[in-house]
Amino acid sequence: MRRVLSTPAVALSTASPAKLVVSDGALAVLASLCRSACIFTRGLATSESAAAAAPQQELMLAPRNVWCIGRNYAEHARELGNEVPTVPMIFLKAGTSAIPPGDLVLPGWSKDVHHEVELAVELGPELSPVRAAVALDLTARDVQAQLKQQQWPWTLAKSFTGSTPLGPPFSLQGVDPASLVLTLDVNGVRRQTGRTADMIFSLQAQLEYVRRHFPAAPGDVLLTGTPPGVSAMRPGDEIVARVLGPSGNVLSEGVWRVKAGSSS
């Protein structure tokens, strides 16, 4: 079967439109070529988008384990009525509790989740610090108090889903970890400020302790403790946490929007 298609006349005259005869087979070939061109164009666009997003994805920390140093700032230990430790106090969070900047969903089973801004340090191939980022160690304080009374581990209060927000990392090459400043603002109001120089145990002392006692692995993250000023978060809050360099330059910044979670 043949189909007749009308095409405009090329000549500038009053001649009637020319007739183009095309077989069904040719139409099928043309349709196939058009579909292939569309698929190729979409694939090219998708590849370009993925290539642009890949560097950002590669930059984010993705720990298997999160080793945490508790009460590593004396003023924070005192504000919660705790003794200042004489050796590093370690607890463990699941790497899958880490989330990037964006939405921060509170667990519905806690009414008192606190923010704790910290310096997160990523371990390299030799278990040496290679990158760092601002982090939040979220704590369900009411649940933690109950667990302490029962003499149970803190896992439920510390390692729940989304309890370890991590900001974008920066290289520690040429950076003195003891010269940094941590800040946290809630709705534009400063809640926490701390200098890493005020840590009870230096980063080096923390690393030596963790390497000596635990099966740390490359890619793991060390949370180095929080300064004073921890407080409860509420749905609708905007949390802005930063790591600043010695000159006040922003090395890592994360912004999280607090949302209510399901009570089930």
Coordinates of C-alpha atoms in Angstrom, one line a residue, residues 61 63 66 68 91-101 104 120 134-139 158-167 221 223 256:
L61 CA 30.5 11.6 53.7
P63 CA 30.2 6.3 56.8
V66 CA 30.1 6.7 63.3
C68 CA 31.3 9.4 68.9
F91 CA 29.5 5.3 71.8
L92 CA 28.6 4.1 68.4
K93 CA 26.0 5.3 65.9
A94 CA 25.0 3.5 62.7
G95 CA 26.4 4.9 59.5
T96 CA 22.9 4.6 58.0
S97 CA 21.7 7.3 60.5
A98 CA 23.5 9.9 58.5
I99 CA 21.5 12.3 56.4
P100 CA 22.5 15.3 54.1
P101 CA 21.3 18.9 54.5
L104 CA 15.2 16.8 59.5
A120 CA 32.8 15.2 62.0
V134 CA 29.9 20.0 60.3
A135 CA 27.6 17.5 61.9
L136 CA 24.7 17.2 64.3
D137 CA 24.5 14.5 66.9
L138 CA 20.8 14.5 67.6
T139 CA 19.8 13.1 71.0
K158 CA 21.3 8.4 69.8
S159 CA 21.1 6.1 66.7
F160 CA 17.6 6.5 65.5
T161 CA 16.8 7.2 61.8
G162 CA 18.2 10.5 60.6
S163 CA 20.0 11.2 63.9
T164 CA 23.3 12.1 62.3
P165 CA 22.9 15.1 59.9
L166 CA 26.2 15.7 58.0
G167 CA 27.1 18.8 56.1
V221 CA 33.4 9.1 60.7
L223 CA 32.2 12.8 65.9
W256 CA 18.1 21.6 58.0

